[in-house]
Amino acid sequence: MRRKMFLTGCVLLAVLMTLAVLVPAFSPYSYSEQNAGLRNLNPSLSHWFGTDRFGRDLFTRVWCGARLSLCIGLGSAAICGTLGMAFGAVAGYFGGLADCLVMRAADVADAIPSLLYVVLLTLALGANVQTMILGICISGWSGTARMVRGEVMRLRTSEFVQAARLTGASSWRVIWYHLLPNAMGALIVSLTFFVPKAIFTETFLSFAGVGIAAPAASLGALVWEGRRQLRLYPGQMLYPAFVLCLLVVALHLIGAGLEEGDIESIESREFERTI
Amino acid sequence: MASYMFKRILTGVFSLFVLVSAAFFLTRLMPGSPFEVGNSLPSVQAEIEREYGLDRPLLEQYLHYLSNLLRGDLGISYKKPGVAVTDVIWRAFPVTCKIGSLAVLCSLVVGSVLGIWQAVTKRAAVYNGIFFVTILGSAVLNFVWGSLFVWLFGVKLKVLPVVGTSDWKSFLLPVLTMAIYPTCVVARLMRNGFGREMRKDYVVLARAKGLGTMWIVGVHILKNACLPVLQYMGPAAAFLLTGSFVVESIFNIPGLGREFVNSIANRDYTLILGLTVFMGAVVIGLNLLTDLLCAWLSPTTRVGMTGAGE
């Protein structure tokens, strides 16, 4: 079950990513080209998802949007992962003042609802992909840092680390070669759940009117734009919404497939059957 | 416990201070003047800015804002002359609070039932069915749900009102829209918690003693498995607040979220700042409350806070 979920998620994500890269590159239409004669068309062979109210090809726009959303999601996950790993490893390994500072900073980062200052940040610095990634990363590193710190602290006193130290390995070498590889599994799980969160944050921003500036549009902005036409042309909202759902479901499946907790609950069900 | 409480409250207050400062300087960083309207004379604009104290040094403005904040004064709206930000908040907050707390209640009840059912069921169909529903529920954005509900119940079937807050029926759809995501999270937490607890010795003992399944699940396991759910209530509060942006705009409910979205559209900086500070304070306060509650119920959670000491 877990294996199947993981594989399904991976295949789905691979397909979506390929489409997001290939469609904008090879499509005969551009995402921003307006065409007054072709407004609100229904899906046809030349426009697979139809066109929007400015006559732009929705198929191209949806995959451009998917590319933007993936960029924001994966980009911020990569940055937060790196930051969290660095902070967490330092805090867990050295302890003392470093630990105290990092953990207090993480507490503060957790306490403030991120959406509030991301909105202010995009208003102040302009709505583009970099600002959004910056905003998401300001507090996003705390979860990863906590987790890596926990793993490092657990393993810090174990025998293989002591052996490495005795042979004269420096602290950095111990962290890099011996401790971090052990934290990798949990790190990847937490990052797969981080990507959909980042995508959702971006979607809320488009909703609040501070998303990526038109005519470029992320999936969230496309759904929001299509919502105005829901009564007459439901497809304009449903196609981007469907792609967005597929994307998030794929990531959730990968995360859930990797997650340790699921083994436990399945094992416990087996156990329940035996008693 | 006392030292944990002290540290936790101190962190909360400090976070609030960071939020207020960051929000203040970010609003001052925003390009353009809030009073720029097409063809106004520069001298008139300067006069208005002087009126609102925007010509003074930034640090002075900041200290002034902080001291006003401590006295509970969040300033006057830039775009609606004479309307205090606190008035807007006190008018809008009860509405948001009502919908939010109903949604929390809903998600707790439905989510727990689903999660427990999934954990104790022996039928694969039920397990997979609930699994599928919870993944679907957390993968579809709430404004997609909201729009679909409006379209289905309001436009096609015409059975429920889709705007305003006139009677209890008009609360159904917003609360439902808002509750879907937290329900799925609560269900997942409950399922994992139960999965963990059911393997423990005390459950086997209880079963060996001959206690019924209902009794074991409802009394013995529930008590131990519900802590993660309780811990989730802090983040849930933050989610509901941001969810209110969407739901209130879709269903046209005069709450905090809609005020926030409108104030962004109007570039009404004092109102944006005031609402940010207020919502931040609410979320930080609720987080603090749930953390203290968890620490009181389960001493092991206190350890995470002590940093290097453990």
mmCIF file of C-alpha atoms in Angstrom, chain A residues 16 58 71 106 132 149 211 275:
data_model
loop_
_atom_site.group_PDB
_atom_site.id
_atom_site.type_symbol
_atom_site.label_atom_id
_atom_site.label_comp_id
_atom_site.label_asym_id
_atom_site.label_seq_id
_atom_site.Cartn_x
_atom_site.Cartn_y
_atom_site.Cartn_z
ATOM 1 C CA LEU A 16 2.967 16.991 -14.275
ATOM 2 C CA LEU A 58 -6.042 28.158 -21.293
ATOM 3 C CA CYS A 71 9.016 26.958 -8.983
ATOM 4 C CA ALA A 106 12.367 29.119 15.719
ATOM 5 C CA MET A 132 7.331 35.070 -2.399
ATOM 6 C CA ARG A 149 18.145 19.123 15.676
ATOM 7 C CA GLY A 211 -0.095 37.503 -6.193
ATOM 8 C CA ILE A 275 -5.613 -10.279 19.160
#
